[in-house]
XYZ file of C-alpha atoms in Angstrom:
753
model
C 132.873 103.156 103.921
C 130.313 100.431 103.316
C 126.877 100.111 104.806
C 127.720 96.458 105.436
C 130.313 97.441 108.053
C 128.441 99.627 110.534
C 130.382 102.108 112.602
C 129.528 104.583 115.335
C 129.519 107.360 112.757
C 127.122 105.457 110.531
C 124.868 104.887 113.514
C 124.894 108.631 114.194
C 124.013 109.343 110.553
C 121.228 106.783 110.766
C 119.756 108.531 113.805
C 119.848 111.825 111.985
C 118.530 110.816 108.561
C 116.245 107.839 109.128
C 113.587 108.379 111.771
C 111.506 105.152 111.837
C 108.551 107.130 113.163
C 108.325 109.547 110.216
C 105.734 107.227 108.696
C 102.721 108.061 110.832
C 100.080 107.405 108.200
C 99.585 104.704 105.585
C 99.402 106.211 102.089
C 99.569 102.938 100.151
C 97.768 99.680 100.792
C 100.842 97.648 99.897
C 103.286 99.627 102.051
C 103.216 97.713 105.322
C 106.839 98.356 106.188
C 105.735 98.382 109.849
C 102.995 96.183 111.242
C 102.072 94.671 114.584
C 99.428 92.014 113.855
C 97.927 92.029 117.354
C 96.845 95.668 116.939
C 93.212 95.672 115.740
C 93.505 91.900 115.268
C 89.785 91.349 115.857
C 88.819 94.011 113.298
C 91.196 92.430 110.785
C 89.605 89.028 111.392
C 86.171 90.548 110.829
C 87.281 91.990 107.483
C 88.833 88.765 106.223
C 85.829 86.753 107.400
C 83.497 89.151 105.595
C 85.573 88.784 102.411
C 85.380 84.993 102.652
C 81.619 84.992 103.300
C 80.939 87.469 100.490
C 82.810 85.148 98.125
C 80.114 82.535 98.778
C 77.152 84.845 98.079
C 75.649 84.569 94.601
C 72.873 87.096 95.201
C 74.284 90.536 95.994
C 77.292 92.333 97.380
C 78.174 93.266 100.938
C 79.060 96.653 102.425
C 81.362 97.195 105.396
C 82.140 100.533 107.022
C 85.363 100.940 109.004
C 85.082 103.909 111.317
C 86.868 105.479 114.239
C 88.509 108.742 115.312
C 91.432 110.223 113.336
C 94.765 108.510 113.861
C 93.334 105.307 115.288
C 94.695 103.108 112.479
C 91.913 102.791 109.868
C 94.181 103.131 106.826
C 96.730 100.839 108.437
C 94.043 98.196 108.926
C 93.041 98.547 105.265
C 96.674 98.188 104.230
C 96.954 94.953 106.203
C 93.674 93.800 104.665
C 94.903 94.699 101.165
C 98.131 92.797 101.778
C 96.112 89.756 102.872
C 93.765 90.072 99.875
C 96.598 90.130 97.359
C 98.351 87.240 99.083
C 95.132 85.202 98.998
C 94.469 86.256 95.376
C 91.407 88.415 96.029
C 91.031 91.212 93.447
C 91.588 94.386 95.488
C 90.973 97.912 94.186
C 92.020 100.812 96.395
C 90.344 104.163 95.742
C 91.611 107.287 97.483
C 90.788 110.976 97.062
C 87.994 110.678 94.491
C 87.601 114.076 92.809
C 85.229 113.261 89.946
C 81.999 115.183 89.659
C 78.728 113.404 90.436
C 78.189 112.371 86.822
C 81.650 110.792 86.555
C 81.932 108.805 89.807
C 81.044 105.438 88.267
C 83.407 105.920 85.332
C 86.263 106.792 87.700
C 85.598 103.699 89.847
C 85.578 101.507 86.740
C 88.582 103.198 85.124
C 90.681 102.872 88.275
C 89.628 99.230 88.700
C 90.649 98.265 85.171
C 93.851 100.305 85.461
C 94.878 98.411 88.610
C 93.867 95.047 87.141
C 95.920 95.669 83.984
C 99.034 97.058 85.658
C 102.065 95.810 83.737
C 100.122 95.079 80.537
C 102.853 96.501 78.294
C 105.698 94.672 80.031
C 104.337 91.457 81.587
C 100.799 91.006 80.216
C 100.415 87.430 81.452
C 100.960 88.616 85.021
C 98.147 91.160 85.016
C 95.299 90.478 87.392
C 92.723 90.860 84.631
C 94.371 88.081 82.615
C 94.320 85.856 85.672
C 90.637 86.586 86.280
C 89.747 85.535 82.735
C 91.971 82.467 83.131
C 89.942 81.479 86.197
C 86.707 81.751 84.192
C 88.215 79.686 81.398
C 89.307 76.976 83.841
C 85.762 76.928 85.189
C 84.392 76.535 81.675
C 86.790 73.680 80.867
C 86.002 71.941 84.154
C 82.287 72.149 83.358
C 83.058 70.263 80.134
C 85.092 67.668 82.007
C 88.304 68.832 80.320
C 91.350 68.634 82.554
C 94.216 68.487 80.035
C 95.686 71.277 77.904
C 93.601 72.195 74.855
C 93.979 74.357 71.769
C 92.615 77.896 71.899
C 89.598 77.221 69.633
C 88.444 74.440 71.968
C 89.021 76.662 74.985
C 87.043 79.444 73.334
C 84.088 77.157 72.681
C 84.074 76.060 76.316
C 84.276 79.704 77.401
C 81.387 80.727 75.159
C 79.261 77.870 76.417
C 79.799 79.165 79.950
C 78.238 82.473 78.966
C 74.814 80.906 78.509
C 74.682 80.515 82.300
C 75.680 84.132 82.989
C 73.460 87.176 82.746
C 75.570 90.222 81.852
C 75.962 91.839 78.427
C 77.512 89.184 76.128
C 79.743 91.841 74.530
C 81.628 92.231 77.811
C 82.462 88.516 77.962
C 83.570 88.526 74.320
C 85.866 91.512 74.819
C 87.399 89.856 77.878
C 88.106 86.759 75.775
C 89.758 88.914 73.096
C 91.908 90.484 75.809
C 92.880 86.991 77.005
C 93.544 85.777 73.475
C 95.999 88.604 72.728
C 97.796 88.195 76.049
C 98.227 84.431 75.696
C 99.651 84.903 72.212
C 102.191 87.323 73.705
C 102.985 84.805 76.436
C 103.756 82.292 73.669
C 106.292 84.639 72.113
C 104.133 86.369 69.500
C 103.793 90.154 69.179
C 100.616 91.789 70.398
C 97.923 92.459 67.819
C 96.883 95.526 69.827
C 93.512 94.139 70.828
C 94.382 93.776 74.524
C 94.986 97.535 74.722
C 91.737 98.224 72.856
C 89.878 95.903 75.216
C 91.369 97.684 78.211
C 90.259 101.044 76.832
C 86.696 99.925 76.137
C 86.324 98.093 79.452
C 87.538 101.279 81.186
C 84.738 103.328 79.669
C 86.906 104.909 76.982
C 86.040 105.470 73.322
C 86.852 103.332 70.288
C 86.767 104.346 66.627
C 84.528 102.203 64.374
C 87.500 100.224 63.011
C 88.736 99.596 66.541
C 85.253 98.539 67.654
C 85.107 95.990 64.836
C 88.421 94.506 66.024
C 86.692 93.772 69.333
C 83.652 92.326 67.504
C 81.448 95.133 68.766
C 78.497 96.153 66.614
C 79.238 99.291 64.613
C 75.623 100.389 65.108
C 76.507 101.120 68.732
C 79.101 103.699 67.640
C 77.943 107.209 68.517
C 79.271 110.572 67.367
C 82.131 110.158 69.830
C 82.836 106.527 69.031
C 81.957 103.255 70.685
C 81.886 103.255 74.489
C 80.100 101.733 77.448
C 76.864 103.247 78.690
C 76.259 103.606 82.424
C 74.475 100.256 82.688
C 77.304 98.479 80.881
C 79.843 100.067 83.239
C 78.060 98.441 86.165
C 77.943 95.175 84.266
C 81.700 95.170 83.649
C 82.189 95.254 87.410
C 79.529 92.568 87.773
C 81.386 90.283 85.350
C 84.653 90.820 87.222
C 82.853 89.789 90.413
C 81.467 86.703 88.670
C 84.937 85.677 87.502
C 86.375 86.213 90.990
C 83.599 83.990 92.304
C 84.761 81.092 90.121
C 87.847 81.019 92.336
C 85.739 81.407 95.499
C 86.969 84.948 95.990
C 85.131 88.211 96.480
C 85.964 91.305 94.436
C 86.957 94.093 96.820
C 86.449 97.829 96.280
C 88.064 99.811 99.082
C 87.127 103.492 99.490
C 89.565 105.059 101.949
C 89.187 108.507 103.526
C 85.763 109.192 102.004
C 85.681 112.260 104.259
C 87.147 114.156 101.284
C 83.909 113.815 99.284
C 81.787 116.920 98.785
C 78.051 116.819 99.498
C 77.260 116.436 95.788
C 79.800 113.660 95.471
C 78.388 111.848 98.522
C 74.956 111.684 96.906
C 76.320 110.302 93.629
C 78.844 107.980 95.272
C 76.248 106.489 97.613
C 73.731 105.936 94.792
C 76.432 104.346 92.610
C 77.758 102.144 95.407
C 74.242 101.061 96.393
C 73.500 100.088 92.778
C 76.747 98.105 92.520
C 76.030 96.259 95.762
C 72.573 95.307 94.480
C 73.889 94.352 91.031
C 77.143 92.556 91.723
C 77.217 89.288 93.672
C 80.487 88.624 95.496
C 81.302 92.338 95.624
C 82.705 93.551 98.933
C 82.727 97.335 99.364
C 84.812 98.585 102.278
C 84.350 102.257 103.204
C 86.623 104.020 105.668
C 86.136 107.386 107.354
C 86.086 109.196 110.667
C 83.083 109.050 112.984
C 82.177 112.729 112.650
C 81.889 112.473 108.873
C 79.351 109.663 108.987
C 77.392 111.429 111.731
C 77.250 114.570 109.582
C 76.133 112.603 106.526
C 73.310 111.071 108.521
C 72.281 114.318 110.209
C 72.157 116.231 106.917
C 70.545 113.311 105.071
C 73.088 113.445 102.263
C 71.965 110.048 101.000
C 68.834 107.904 101.248
C 68.747 105.797 104.380
C 68.364 102.695 102.219
C 71.705 103.430 100.508
C 73.485 104.045 103.789
C 72.060 100.836 105.225
C 73.457 98.854 102.266
C 76.872 100.530 102.418
C 77.164 99.973 106.169
C 75.532 96.570 106.268
C 78.325 95.748 108.715
C 80.252 98.251 110.814
C 83.725 97.840 112.288
C 84.471 100.508 114.878
C 88.091 101.028 115.839
C 89.109 102.456 119.179
C 92.426 103.272 120.793
C 95.000 100.669 121.762
C 96.397 99.815 125.179
C 99.904 100.477 126.457
C 101.149 96.955 125.727
C 100.115 97.201 122.074
C 101.595 100.685 121.813
C 104.843 99.441 123.287
C 104.958 96.570 120.771
C 104.333 99.026 117.936
C 107.212 101.267 119.043
C 109.565 98.342 119.651
C 108.784 96.853 116.238
C 109.893 100.072 114.545
C 112.977 100.384 116.713
C 113.982 96.797 115.977
C 113.626 97.332 112.243
C 115.648 100.537 112.347
C 118.470 99.380 114.617
C 118.923 95.710 113.705
C 121.645 96.520 111.105
C 123.751 97.973 113.950
C 123.577 94.979 116.289
C 127.125 94.050 115.291
C 128.312 97.140 117.164
C 128.923 95.906 120.752
C 127.810 99.197 122.344
C 124.517 99.235 120.451
C 123.863 95.547 121.026
C 124.504 95.905 124.758
C 122.243 98.942 125.099
C 119.462 97.286 123.124
C 119.621 94.147 125.224
C 119.529 96.204 128.442
C 116.780 98.590 127.251
C 114.548 97.235 124.442
C 113.307 100.760 123.726
C 116.769 102.245 123.132
C 117.346 105.049 122.151
C 113.975 106.270 123.476
C 114.293 104.300 126.688
C 111.926 102.779 129.193
C 111.631 106.177 130.842
C 109.964 107.445 127.653
C 107.453 104.594 127.800
C 106.616 105.358 131.418
C 105.878 108.996 130.567
C 103.717 108.341 127.516
C 102.158 104.923 128.054
C 101.310 105.168 131.761
C 99.104 107.520 133.739
C 100.140 109.540 136.787
C 99.597 106.584 139.090
C 101.829 104.370 136.946
C 99.003 102.279 135.472
C 99.020 101.430 131.772
C 96.838 103.638 129.596
C 94.105 101.871 127.640
C 92.867 104.252 124.909
C 95.910 105.461 123.013
C 95.875 106.678 119.415
C 98.590 104.896 117.415
C 99.424 108.018 115.425
C 99.867 110.103 118.565
C 102.260 107.523 120.021
C 104.199 107.411 116.749
C 104.416 111.215 116.707
C 105.675 111.305 120.292
C 108.227 108.576 119.580
C 109.370 110.464 116.486
C 109.905 113.616 118.530
C 111.941 111.657 121.086
C 114.042 110.050 118.322
C 114.764 113.489 116.808
C 115.729 114.773 120.250
C 118.282 111.990 120.636
C 119.584 112.605 117.115
C 120.103 116.299 117.993
C 121.910 115.283 121.166
C 124.235 113.005 119.200
C 125.057 115.791 116.774
C 125.672 118.274 119.588
C 127.707 116.079 121.903
C 129.240 113.593 119.497
C 128.294 109.948 119.191
C 130.992 108.624 121.572
C 130.054 110.981 124.401
C 126.341 110.418 123.794
C 126.682 106.635 123.898
C 128.734 106.815 127.072
C 126.261 109.196 128.687
C 123.253 107.177 127.593
C 124.737 104.002 129.043
C 125.999 105.605 132.236
C 124.392 105.174 135.649
C 123.036 108.727 135.637
C 121.360 108.472 132.223
C 118.152 110.508 132.346
C 116.917 110.327 128.740
C 116.291 114.033 128.373
C 112.865 115.148 127.324
C 111.537 117.966 125.256
C 110.905 121.209 127.145
C 107.470 121.709 128.686
C 104.858 123.438 126.603
C 105.113 126.645 128.648
C 108.773 127.052 127.604
C 108.330 126.364 123.880
C 108.169 129.284 121.471
C 105.187 128.676 119.212
C 105.357 132.050 117.483
C 106.280 130.335 114.235
C 103.246 128.052 114.269
C 102.449 128.938 110.654
C 105.975 127.832 109.720
C 105.452 124.476 111.427
C 102.107 124.093 109.665
C 103.659 124.968 106.303
C 106.392 122.373 106.800
C 103.860 119.706 107.709
C 101.597 120.468 104.752
C 104.527 120.557 102.332
C 105.742 117.203 103.647
C 102.297 115.615 103.281
C 101.914 116.980 99.740
C 105.248 115.441 98.823
C 104.348 112.163 100.516
C 101.061 111.863 98.645
C 102.685 112.948 95.366
C 105.500 110.416 95.752
C 102.933 107.741 96.590
C 101.094 108.472 93.337
C 104.357 108.368 91.385
C 104.953 104.896 92.800
C 101.478 103.746 91.731
C 100.344 105.606 88.606
C 97.771 102.882 87.989
C 95.776 104.237 90.950
C 95.495 107.632 89.212
C 94.741 106.679 85.594
C 93.944 108.949 82.672
C 90.522 110.297 83.636
C 89.022 113.533 82.311
C 86.290 113.499 84.962
C 88.774 113.329 87.813
C 90.908 116.142 86.350
C 87.802 118.281 85.934
C 86.840 117.678 89.547
C 90.299 118.758 90.715
C 90.185 121.936 88.622
C 86.740 122.892 89.867
C 87.657 122.247 93.487
C 90.844 124.321 93.305
C 89.330 127.218 91.366
C 86.292 127.327 93.641
C 88.625 127.607 96.647
C 90.425 130.522 94.994
C 87.154 132.170 93.979
C 85.643 132.079 97.476
C 88.606 133.831 99.097
C 87.973 137.113 100.835
C 88.138 139.772 98.044
C 91.133 141.485 99.635
C 92.986 138.180 100.000
C 92.078 137.135 96.467
C 93.377 140.453 95.160
C 96.660 139.810 96.973
C 97.277 136.353 95.565
C 95.217 136.222 92.348
C 94.643 139.834 91.241
C 93.629 138.801 87.697
C 91.270 135.937 88.586
C 87.623 136.748 87.972
C 86.198 133.410 89.024
C 84.309 130.541 87.414
C 81.457 131.332 85.060
C 78.316 129.318 85.923
C 77.234 126.770 83.333
C 74.802 128.183 80.824
C 71.917 126.168 79.385
C 73.471 123.691 76.999
C 71.895 123.518 73.546
C 74.043 120.620 72.408
C 74.529 117.083 73.646
C 78.231 117.711 74.119
C 79.447 121.156 75.212
C 82.644 122.514 73.735
C 84.073 123.306 77.166
C 84.027 121.603 80.542
C 84.239 124.886 82.425
C 84.573 128.629 81.834
C 86.644 131.074 83.857
C 87.499 134.720 83.566
C 90.598 136.787 84.177
C 91.598 140.403 83.684
C 94.990 141.773 82.710
C 93.989 145.318 81.890
C 92.534 148.213 83.820
C 89.562 147.673 86.067
C 87.329 149.278 83.419
C 88.219 146.722 80.773
C 85.937 143.689 80.349
C 87.317 140.461 81.751
C 88.901 137.838 79.540
C 86.880 134.636 79.272
C 88.677 131.304 79.089
C 87.082 128.079 77.924
C 88.652 124.907 79.304
C 88.265 121.496 77.700
C 89.806 118.230 78.863
C 90.674 115.898 76.024
C 89.200 112.465 75.424
C 92.348 111.618 73.540
C 92.311 107.827 73.227
C 89.912 107.740 70.260
C 90.650 109.654 67.070
C 86.936 110.113 66.402
C 86.218 111.445 69.891
C 89.218 113.783 69.777
C 88.381 115.044 66.272
C 84.771 115.806 67.174
C 85.899 117.536 70.346
C 88.253 119.739 68.295
C 85.374 120.498 65.915
C 83.196 121.683 68.789
C 86.001 123.849 70.177
C 86.693 125.380 66.752
C 83.003 126.095 66.189
C 82.729 127.715 69.612
C 85.868 129.766 69.001
C 84.439 131.074 65.741
C 80.918 131.564 67.101
C 79.212 134.786 68.224
C 79.696 134.204 71.965
C 83.166 132.753 71.733
C 85.564 132.845 74.676
C 88.610 135.072 74.380
C 90.946 132.148 75.033
C 90.733 128.358 74.903
C 92.830 125.814 76.814
C 92.711 122.152 75.834
C 94.238 119.941 78.529
C 95.740 116.638 77.396
C 97.028 113.983 79.791
C 100.656 113.405 78.846
C 100.196 109.633 79.108
C 97.559 109.648 76.363
C 98.385 112.073 73.515
C 95.766 113.034 70.949
C 95.242 110.234 68.412
C 94.384 112.133 65.238
C 93.986 111.152 61.607
C 94.082 113.675 58.776
C 90.741 115.306 59.614
C 91.663 115.695 63.270
C 95.094 117.129 62.465
C 93.402 119.648 60.173
C 91.100 120.758 63.005
C 94.056 121.062 65.366
C 96.066 123.070 62.827
C 93.195 125.518 62.432
C 92.997 125.956 66.191
C 96.733 126.433 66.530
C 96.660 129.196 63.920
C 94.845 131.164 66.647
C 98.095 131.139 68.601
C 97.035 133.939 70.949
C 93.655 132.355 71.675
C 94.319 128.597 71.740
C 96.668 126.689 74.054
C 97.286 122.950 73.971
C 98.342 122.252 77.573
C 99.951 118.919 78.418
C 99.284 117.637 81.919
C 102.254 115.411 82.703
C 101.833 112.816 85.420
C 104.060 114.591 87.934
C 101.880 117.694 87.671
C 98.707 115.602 87.864
C 100.036 113.910 91.006
C 100.805 117.332 92.512
C 97.268 118.586 91.807
C 95.875 115.456 93.400
C 98.192 115.796 96.393
C 97.251 119.419 97.072
C 93.573 118.506 97.291
C 94.201 115.264 99.164
C 95.815 117.243 101.978
C 92.833 119.601 102.017
C 90.592 116.555 102.385
C 92.618 115.235 105.316
C 92.198 118.541 107.109
C 88.482 118.630 106.306
C 88.134 115.249 107.986
C 90.086 116.351 111.060
C 92.835 113.910 110.095
C 95.803 116.260 109.564
C 97.918 117.475 112.442
C 101.201 119.157 113.194
C 103.540 117.917 115.902
C 104.646 120.754 118.171
C 108.118 120.946 119.715
C 106.544 119.701 122.944
C 105.642 116.430 121.222
C 101.955 117.334 121.422
C 99.755 117.287 118.311
C 97.570 120.072 117.027
C 94.940 119.719 114.271
C 95.429 121.669 111.047
C 92.190 123.084 109.646
C 91.022 123.110 106.048
C 91.321 126.910 106.009
C 94.923 126.679 107.207
C 95.784 124.269 104.389
C 94.358 126.641 101.797
C 96.121 129.570 103.486
C 99.382 127.643 103.157
C 98.666 126.814 99.494
C 98.030 130.487 98.760
C 100.905 131.769 100.874
C 103.376 129.573 99.001
C 101.609 130.171 95.669
C 101.490 126.453 94.946
C 98.739 126.835 92.368
C 100.700 129.468 90.432
C 103.522 126.950 89.956
C 101.204 124.549 88.099
C 100.748 125.510 84.412
C 97.376 123.821 84.130
C 95.991 126.041 86.939
C 97.955 129.279 86.851
C 96.724 130.275 83.385
C 93.210 130.390 84.790
C 94.304 132.424 87.804
C 95.940 134.985 85.535
C 99.596 134.709 86.537
C 102.129 131.910 86.248
C 105.348 131.656 88.234
C 108.527 130.044 87.060
C 109.226 127.131 89.350
C 112.906 127.183 90.325
C 112.929 123.420 90.752
C 115.785 121.053 90.196
C 117.313 120.776 86.705
C 117.382 117.418 84.999
C 119.817 115.233 86.878
C 123.194 114.884 85.136
C 123.864 111.885 87.364
C 124.849 108.567 85.859
C 121.624 106.771 86.738
C 123.085 103.378 85.903
C 125.770 103.921 88.541
C 123.146 105.015 91.058
C 121.027 101.957 90.240
C 123.980 99.657 90.861
C 124.693 101.468 94.124
C 121.074 101.118 95.295
C 120.987 97.377 94.593
C 124.368 96.822 96.225
C 123.590 98.807 99.365
C 120.138 97.241 99.695
C 121.714 93.785 99.717
C 124.038 94.886 102.498
C 121.434 96.667 104.605
C 117.767 95.878 103.892
C 115.689 98.908 104.821
C 117.190 102.190 103.640
C 115.967 105.651 102.719
C 116.875 107.732 99.701
C 118.198 110.310 102.187
C 120.691 107.757 103.533
C 121.672 106.669 100.044
C 122.266 110.250 98.954
C 124.291 111.029 102.083
C 126.345 107.848 101.626
C 127.097 108.739 97.994
C 128.151 112.280 98.905
C 130.415 111.102 101.728
C 131.907 108.357 99.568
C 132.361 110.081 96.214
C 131.541 113.802 96.350
C 132.374 115.243 99.783
C 132.791 118.721 98.286
C 129.403 118.777 96.541
C 127.585 122.102 96.924
C 123.938 122.361 97.956
C 122.584 122.203 94.393
C 124.715 119.188 93.568
C 123.554 117.425 96.716
C 119.944 118.022 95.715
C 120.667 116.575 92.270
C 122.138 113.468 93.874
C 119.087 112.982 96.086
C 116.722 113.496 93.133
C 118.772 111.010 91.115
C 118.313 108.350 93.784
C 114.549 109.022 93.874
C 114.384 108.592 90.096
C 116.280 105.307 90.275
C 114.100 104.011 93.124
C 110.949 104.777 91.108
C 112.348 102.807 88.182
C 113.399 99.820 90.295
C 110.052 99.807 92.130
C 108.206 99.787 88.808
C 110.346 96.841 87.697
C 109.565 95.062 90.997
C 113.265 94.914 91.881
C 112.623 96.643 95.203
C 109.682 97.857 97.233
C 109.381 101.564 98.050
C 107.153 103.496 100.437
C 106.656 107.256 100.251
C 107.373 109.060 103.524
C 107.357 112.849 103.599
C 109.731 113.884 100.782
C 111.770 110.673 100.550
C 111.403 106.950 99.895
C 111.928 104.076 102.314
C 113.061 101.028 100.359
C 113.208 97.290 101.038
C 114.034 94.205 98.982
C 110.947 92.735 97.360
C 111.622 89.503 99.266
C 110.752 91.284 102.520
C 107.117 91.499 101.457
C 106.847 87.727 101.167
C 108.591 86.987 104.439
C 106.992 88.720 107.432
C 109.870 87.652 109.676
C 112.432 89.768 107.844
């Protein structure tokens, strides 16, 4: 059976496994699989106009706040804006779920910006946005010299350097950007990289360089500290300023987009606002867009979490979103239905029903119930997410009816003269005794959605010790503040975080201290020192290992030490560093080198992102009645504890005292090349599929007797292949709950498809 030849049975499977209303929240700014331009059209015009005007300002940046109640479409508007910005070649940096401590906020903003701008550096360096930004500056420099034809690199470099005399940032930043450009253009001409582009990326991100590496970037060795050569706080701001200057040469603004800032703690708000204010005052042509719910901004103002002057700069312009009217809601629902059902228009029954009732299989009767008031007048203040949730419930109801009655009987009944489009039972008849189960399902789905979104875009969660530290502190603090009886139930060995002592050294050996107890209640607790590696520089890593070893051998040493290393950036050690590491590893019962692979990092981030959504009043569960009910922050944590999610994560569970073996799915024995060919073939036949559909198609076609474990392996295999193809830009994937929706990349360029 081929997806190119739709049948009734395939239509029934589609109803069951591909609900077009599952996506009720935008998790990625380049995932506009569904969009109705007339919704919030005025707000979108305001954003694009502000971006265009900011591009003309050579004095300072501009701040815009997008606000509105939960579910009104703020993230969707930002996604549309991000899509427009990329299409119009505006540098666009999307920042979500910042977890860095107050002292690390600026570094995280910079590191994420450079990570996004250098996406693809190892595979297609000449297509990175950072290369294009430097190219724009070079073209400006050549134009200023009256040079319009191709020139040799030395001539281009002289023109570039002459441009710098008219700019006012640290000259070292401009030089390092040229070195980055020089290495990339050599690669574009068929030569191997000399490694300097990667070094430039590291330094521009706020990372450390060894003295030899610093000299390769023509940085003065005198600026190399004990840890190596790195940017100071002022230089970090100036890197962003230079990027804004280069964007300005193309008459573009540089856009920083902070979505869902409701997740920030009070301490983070103070640091973030001060940092953002400073950037706006420092960087011409910088547009900062901040999105959050109304109540959050009211609370910030009431509690005076930031100076009024900072808030006034950040919200120099405000865009307030409100609900949509019935006509817009109807268009939104119809757009999703059209996208989902168009592949089945060759079936006469489906085509006839869709032509008779544009809202099939929900039906016009559904629209009357949800989009009109009791007197039959159109409603005017509808939340898009609520409408999507209600439509999703109705779709699932029809899918259940098809499965119960059979597709032939259902189609005949639906098209018959007495068709009533059954509805969900009234609230009074729905058993809500398993509310916690519904909440758990919703939270688990949102964790998976956020995790899958991060896996699709690792550049938006780069290697960042400050961000990891913030996640650890947030999670451990939540476990520590549990009611003692509850904490004893879930984390009987966890003694809590140990407050920072007065630091007698410029660099502490450990980022945090915790305590656990495995013995009797009379025994002293075990202290654990946790350090997060700065692994990119051999000098920084070696000195960090020295500090840990000295602390481990000192008079007040912790009982155990855990050094966390991001799996994407292993320790870079020369002989001296390897010697330090060997000495530490000889203390095998006291020292643990813990690798944080990206999947685990994404899971940590996802767990706290869902907490943040609840904190902002932006997480809800859909009841069997189709109604929505908010999930509280406490309920999210209760769910995390109940399902022992933290004990399944090695980087956390060691601090809580007990680790669980995650059953998980074994490595897929699937032939991934076969799955890749199947994905590409089926996507050509039917643009707009889910990994659930692909897995079900494969099972029906090739392995109808597959047991439950085998079926799970097949589904995981398709997810793995989709991640690979998305990374190679051979398809476009969007994370929805625990699966991926996929489209051909051509769909993104053609809004009519």
